[in-house]
Amino acid sequence: AGTLAGASADLPARGDGADLRLDLERAVAALPGGARDVFVLYDVEGFSHGEIAATLGMGESTSRSQLARARMLLRHHLSG
Amino acid sequence: MSAPVSDHPPERLSDYLNGDLDPRAVEAVEAHLAACAECTLALAEMRRVAAWARSTPPPGHDPDLWPAVERSIRRDTPRRGPRAHSPPPSTQARGEAWRPRSAPAFLAAAVALLLLGGGAGLGVAAGARFAGAALGSPEVLDLRAMAGVLTVLVVLVPVAGITARIALRPFVDAFVRLRKDPSTEESLRLVERRLLLLEREVEGMQDEQGRLQQRLEGMEFQRRLQGD
């Protein structure tokens, strides 16, 4: 959906292991409903904001703000 | 000096990360990032989150968690059909809707005025006849004709008045607009300025509410995680 250029350089090291992945997945599950839906559809599944808006019955701007909410909430789980 | 962080809410950084901003907005965000360590850090962390999500196997690979997330999404997603949105009628549409109603009303007013004129004429004629008869020969008094004319007048005058009022209202309104008092315009300008200031105050309150909402969501998010 997006460009995300240069993002791979910021990926957690492989050595972080399954614990980090599981921790993040639990964090995704704990997100507020709207933010979680949009995050999974956009960042994981690769849908566009237009497609998400049509699927979830919301405006594209809402989809964008929900994605930002999810990313802001999740970011601390990768910074530790 | 850099713009305050509040000028670059998370949506802005997230859109920047996705490449969804136009060149001018990109330039503005990058200018801010050059001077704002907090936003730079937030952007880096959001980028890592997005990269992690891209590297995550699609739902279904994890036998435990992703199906649960999917089920949760499906459960929470409202089933909505296409919105039955009916936009408010435009000014032009309202104008067109007005014409069919006002044209018959105007015609009715014209007819009523003609009848009223005829009735008044009859009344005058009958009055003259009554006066002549009263002065001349009292035996030709025709009280029944007088009563009939008065009855017609009693009915027609209000009907003609109401109908004319309805039909002429658009013209009166247009006339009032043309003759608008300059002092009224000044008052309107002042009211508009006050409304603008109030809108800005409300926007500030909404920004503050958004910040509080974000903090609340963060606390709720942590509470859920700790409850797992």
Coordinates of C-alpha atoms in Angstrom, one line a residue:
Chain A
A1 CA 0.0 0.0 0.0
G2 CA 2.7 2.5 0.9
T3 CA 6.3 3.1 0.0
L4 CA 8.0 2.4 3.3
A5 CA 11.3 2.9 1.6
G6 CA 14.3 2.1 3.7
A7 CA 12.1 0.4 6.3
S8 CA 13.9 -2.9 6.1
A9 CA 17.0 -1.4 7.6
D10 CA 15.1 -0.7 10.7
L11 CA 13.8 -4.2 11.2
P12 CA 14.5 -5.8 14.5
A13 CA 17.5 -8.2 14.3
R14 CA 16.7 -11.8 13.7
G15 CA 18.2 -12.6 17.0
D16 CA 15.3 -10.9 18.7
G17 CA 13.5 -14.2 18.2
A18 CA 10.0 -15.4 18.5
D19 CA 9.4 -13.7 21.9
L20 CA 9.4 -10.2 20.3
R21 CA 7.1 -11.4 17.5
L22 CA 4.7 -12.9 19.9
D23 CA 4.9 -9.8 22.1
L24 CA 4.0 -7.6 19.1
E25 CA 1.2 -9.8 18.0
R26 CA -0.3 -9.7 21.4
A27 CA 0.1 -5.9 21.3
V28 CA -1.7 -5.9 18.0
A29 CA -4.5 -7.9 19.5
A30 CA -4.7 -5.5 22.4
L31 CA -5.2 -2.4 20.1
P32 CA -8.5 -0.6 20.1
G33 CA -10.8 -2.2 17.5
G34 CA -10.7 0.4 14.8
A35 CA -6.9 0.9 15.0
R36 CA -6.2 -2.8 15.0
D37 CA -8.4 -3.5 12.0
V38 CA -6.8 -0.8 9.9
F39 CA -3.3 -1.7 11.0
V40 CA -3.8 -5.4 10.1
L41 CA -5.4 -4.6 6.7
Y42 CA -2.9 -1.9 5.8
D43 CA 0.5 -2.8 7.2
V44 CA 0.1 -6.6 7.3
E45 CA -2.3 -7.4 4.5
G46 CA -1.2 -4.5 2.2
F47 CA -4.6 -3.0 1.4
S48 CA -4.9 0.6 0.4
H49 CA -6.7 3.2 2.5
G50 CA -9.4 3.4 -0.2
E51 CA -10.0 -0.4 0.0
I52 CA -10.0 -0.3 3.8
A53 CA -12.4 2.6 3.8
A54 CA -14.8 0.7 1.5
T55 CA -14.5 -2.5 3.4
L56 CA -14.9 -1.1 6.9
G57 CA -17.5 1.6 5.9
M58 CA -15.4 4.5 7.0
G59 CA -13.7 7.5 5.4
E60 CA -10.2 7.4 4.0
S61 CA -9.1 10.0 6.5
T62 CA -10.4 7.9 9.3
S63 CA -8.5 5.0 8.0
R64 CA -5.3 7.1 8.0
S65 CA -5.8 8.4 11.5
Q66 CA -6.5 4.9 12.8
L67 CA -3.4 3.6 11.2
A68 CA -1.4 6.4 12.8
R69 CA -3.0 5.5 16.2
A70 CA -2.0 1.9 15.9
R71 CA 1.5 2.7 14.9
M72 CA 1.9 5.2 17.7
L73 CA 0.7 2.7 20.2
L74 CA 2.8 -0.2 18.9
R75 CA 6.0 1.7 18.5
H76 CA 7.2 1.4 22.1
H77 CA 7.1 -2.4 21.7
L78 CA 9.9 -2.2 19.1
S79 CA 11.9 0.5 20.8
G80 CA 12.6 -1.4 24.0
Chain B
M1 CA 12.3 28.1 14.3
S2 CA 10.5 24.8 13.8
A3 CA 6.7 24.5 14.0
P4 CA 5.4 23.0 17.2
V5 CA 4.9 19.3 17.4
S6 CA 1.2 19.8 17.6
D7 CA 1.4 20.9 14.0
H8 CA 2.6 17.4 13.0
P9 CA 0.1 15.0 14.5
P10 CA 0.8 11.2 14.2
E11 CA -1.4 11.1 11.1
R12 CA 1.0 13.5 9.4
L13 CA 4.0 11.3 10.2
S14 CA 2.2 8.2 9.3
D15 CA 1.2 9.6 5.9
Y16 CA 4.7 10.8 5.4
L17 CA 6.0 7.3 6.1
N18 CA 3.5 5.9 3.6
G19 CA 4.5 8.4 0.9
D20 CA 0.9 9.8 0.9
L21 CA 1.8 13.5 1.2
D22 CA 2.2 15.9 -1.6
P23 CA 5.6 17.5 -2.2
R24 CA 4.9 20.7 -0.3
A25 CA 3.6 18.7 2.7
V26 CA 6.7 16.5 2.5
E27 CA 8.9 19.5 2.5
A28 CA 7.1 20.9 5.6
V29 CA 7.4 17.7 7.5
E30 CA 11.0 17.2 6.7
A31 CA 11.8 20.8 7.8
H32 CA 10.1 20.0 11.0
L33 CA 11.9 16.7 11.5
A34 CA 15.2 18.4 11.0
A35 CA 14.5 20.4 14.2
C36 CA 12.3 18.1 16.2
A37 CA 14.0 15.1 17.9
E38 CA 10.7 13.9 19.3
C39 CA 9.0 13.6 15.9
T40 CA 12.2 12.1 14.4
L41 CA 12.2 9.4 17.0
A42 CA 8.4 8.8 16.6
L43 CA 8.9 8.5 12.9
A44 CA 11.7 6.0 13.2
E45 CA 9.7 3.9 15.6
M46 CA 6.6 4.0 13.4
R47 CA 8.8 2.9 10.5
R48 CA 10.1 -0.1 12.4
V49 CA 6.5 -1.0 13.4
A50 CA 5.4 -0.9 9.7
A51 CA 8.5 -2.9 8.6
W52 CA 7.8 -5.5 11.3
A53 CA 4.2 -5.8 10.1
R54 CA 5.4 -6.3 6.5
S55 CA 7.7 -9.0 7.6
T56 CA 5.0 -10.7 9.6
P57 CA 3.6 -13.9 8.0
P58 CA 0.1 -13.3 6.7
P59 CA -2.7 -14.3 9.1
G60 CA -3.2 -18.0 9.2
H61 CA 0.5 -19.0 9.5
D62 CA 0.4 -18.7 13.3
P63 CA -1.8 -21.5 14.6
D64 CA -2.6 -19.6 17.7
L65 CA -2.9 -15.9 17.4
W66 CA -3.6 -14.6 14.0
P67 CA -6.9 -16.6 13.6
A68 CA -8.0 -15.1 16.9
V69 CA -7.1 -11.6 15.6
E70 CA -9.0 -12.3 12.4
R71 CA -12.0 -13.6 14.2
S72 CA -11.9 -10.6 16.4
I73 CA -11.8 -8.2 13.5
R74 CA -14.7 -10.0 11.8
R75 CA -16.7 -9.9 15.0
D76 CA -16.0 -6.2 15.6
T77 CA -16.4 -5.0 12.0
P78 CA -19.9 -3.6 11.5
R79 CA -21.8 -5.1 8.6
R80 CA -22.6 -2.0 6.6
G81 CA -24.2 -1.8 3.2
P82 CA -23.9 1.1 0.9
R83 CA -24.8 4.3 2.6
A84 CA -28.3 5.5 1.7
H85 CA -27.1 9.0 1.6
S86 CA -29.5 11.6 0.5
P87 CA -27.8 14.9 0.1
P88 CA -29.7 18.0 1.2
P89 CA -31.4 19.8 -1.6
S90 CA -29.3 22.4 -3.3
T91 CA -30.4 26.1 -3.5
Q92 CA -31.2 25.6 -7.1
A93 CA -33.3 22.5 -6.3
R94 CA -35.1 24.4 -3.6
G95 CA -35.7 27.2 -6.0
E96 CA -37.2 24.8 -8.5
A97 CA -39.3 23.2 -5.8
W98 CA -40.6 26.6 -5.0
R99 CA -41.9 27.5 -8.4
P100 CA -44.6 24.9 -8.8
R101 CA -46.0 25.9 -5.4
S102 CA -45.8 29.6 -5.8
A103 CA -47.1 29.8 -9.4
P104 CA -50.5 28.5 -8.6
A105 CA -50.5 30.5 -5.4
F106 CA -49.8 33.6 -7.4
L107 CA -52.5 32.7 -9.9
A108 CA -54.9 32.1 -7.0
A109 CA -54.0 35.5 -5.5
A110 CA -54.7 37.2 -8.8
V111 CA -58.1 35.5 -9.1
A112 CA -58.9 36.3 -5.5
L113 CA -57.9 39.9 -6.0
L114 CA -60.2 40.1 -9.1
L115 CA -63.0 38.6 -7.2
L116 CA -62.3 40.9 -4.3
G117 CA -62.4 43.8 -6.7
G118 CA -65.6 42.6 -8.2
G119 CA -67.1 42.1 -4.7
A120 CA -66.0 45.5 -3.6
G121 CA -67.6 47.0 -6.8
L122 CA -70.8 45.2 -6.0
G123 CA -70.6 46.4 -2.5
V124 CA -70.2 50.0 -3.6
A125 CA -73.0 49.6 -6.1
A126 CA -75.3 48.1 -3.5
G127 CA -74.3 50.7 -1.0
A128 CA -75.2 53.5 -3.4
R129 CA -78.4 51.7 -4.2
F130 CA -79.1 51.4 -0.5
A131 CA -78.4 55.0 0.1
G132 CA -80.5 56.1 -2.8
A133 CA -83.3 53.9 -1.7
A134 CA -83.0 55.2 1.9
L135 CA -83.2 58.7 0.7
G136 CA -85.8 58.0 -1.9
S137 CA -88.2 55.1 -1.5
P138 CA -87.5 53.0 1.6
E139 CA -89.6 50.1 0.2
V140 CA -86.9 49.1 -2.3
L141 CA -84.4 48.3 0.4
D142 CA -82.7 45.0 -0.5
L143 CA -81.1 43.9 2.7
R144 CA -80.6 40.4 1.4
A145 CA -78.3 41.7 -1.4
M146 CA -76.4 43.7 1.1
A147 CA -75.9 40.7 3.3
G148 CA -74.8 38.6 0.4
V149 CA -72.2 41.2 -0.6
L150 CA -70.9 41.5 2.9
T151 CA -70.6 37.7 3.2
V152 CA -68.6 37.5 0.0
L153 CA -66.3 40.3 1.3
V154 CA -65.8 38.6 4.6
V155 CA -64.7 35.4 2.9
L156 CA -62.7 36.9 0.1
V157 CA -60.7 39.5 2.0
P158 CA -58.8 37.1 4.3
V159 CA -58.4 34.5 1.5
A160 CA -57.0 37.1 -0.9
G161 CA -54.8 38.5 1.8
I162 CA -53.3 35.2 2.8
T163 CA -52.8 34.1 -0.8
A164 CA -51.2 37.3 -1.8
R165 CA -48.9 37.2 1.2
I166 CA -47.7 33.7 0.2
A167 CA -47.3 34.6 -3.5
L168 CA -45.6 37.9 -2.9
R169 CA -43.3 36.8 -0.1
P170 CA -40.3 36.0 -2.4
F171 CA -40.6 39.5 -3.9
V172 CA -40.7 41.1 -0.5
D173 CA -37.7 39.1 0.7
A174 CA -35.8 40.1 -2.4
F175 CA -36.7 43.7 -1.8
V176 CA -35.5 43.5 1.8
R177 CA -32.2 42.1 0.7
L178 CA -31.7 44.9 -1.8
R179 CA -32.5 47.5 0.9
K180 CA -30.3 45.9 3.5
D181 CA -29.1 48.4 6.1
P182 CA -25.3 49.0 6.1
S183 CA -25.3 48.9 9.9
T184 CA -26.8 45.4 9.7
E185 CA -24.0 44.3 7.4
E186 CA -21.5 45.6 10.0
S187 CA -23.3 43.7 12.7
L188 CA -23.2 40.6 10.5
R189 CA -19.4 41.0 10.0
L190 CA -18.9 41.3 13.7
V191 CA -21.0 38.2 14.3
E192 CA -19.0 36.3 11.6
R193 CA -15.7 37.3 13.3
R194 CA -17.0 36.1 16.6
L195 CA -18.0 32.9 15.0
L196 CA -14.6 32.5 13.5
L197 CA -13.0 33.1 16.9
L198 CA -15.3 30.6 18.5
E199 CA -14.5 28.0 15.8
R200 CA -10.8 28.5 16.6
E201 CA -11.4 28.0 20.3
V202 CA -13.3 24.9 19.5
E203 CA -10.5 23.6 17.3
G204 CA -8.1 24.2 20.2
M205 CA -10.3 22.3 22.5
Q206 CA -10.6 19.5 20.0
D207 CA -6.8 19.4 19.7
E208 CA -6.6 19.1 23.5
Q209 CA -9.3 16.5 23.5
G210 CA -7.3 14.5 20.9
R211 CA -4.2 14.7 23.0
L212 CA -6.1 13.5 26.1
Q213 CA -7.7 10.8 24.0
Q214 CA -4.3 9.6 22.9
R215 CA -3.1 9.4 26.4
L216 CA -6.2 7.6 27.5
E217 CA -5.8 5.1 24.6
G218 CA -2.2 4.5 25.6
M219 CA -3.2 3.8 29.2
E220 CA -6.0 1.5 28.1
F221 CA -3.7 -0.3 25.7
Q222 CA -1.1 -0.9 28.5
R223 CA -3.9 -2.1 30.8
R224 CA -5.0 -4.6 28.2
L225 CA -1.5 -5.9 27.7
Q226 CA -0.9 -6.3 31.4
G227 CA -4.2 -8.1 31.7
D228 CA -3.1 -10.8 29.2

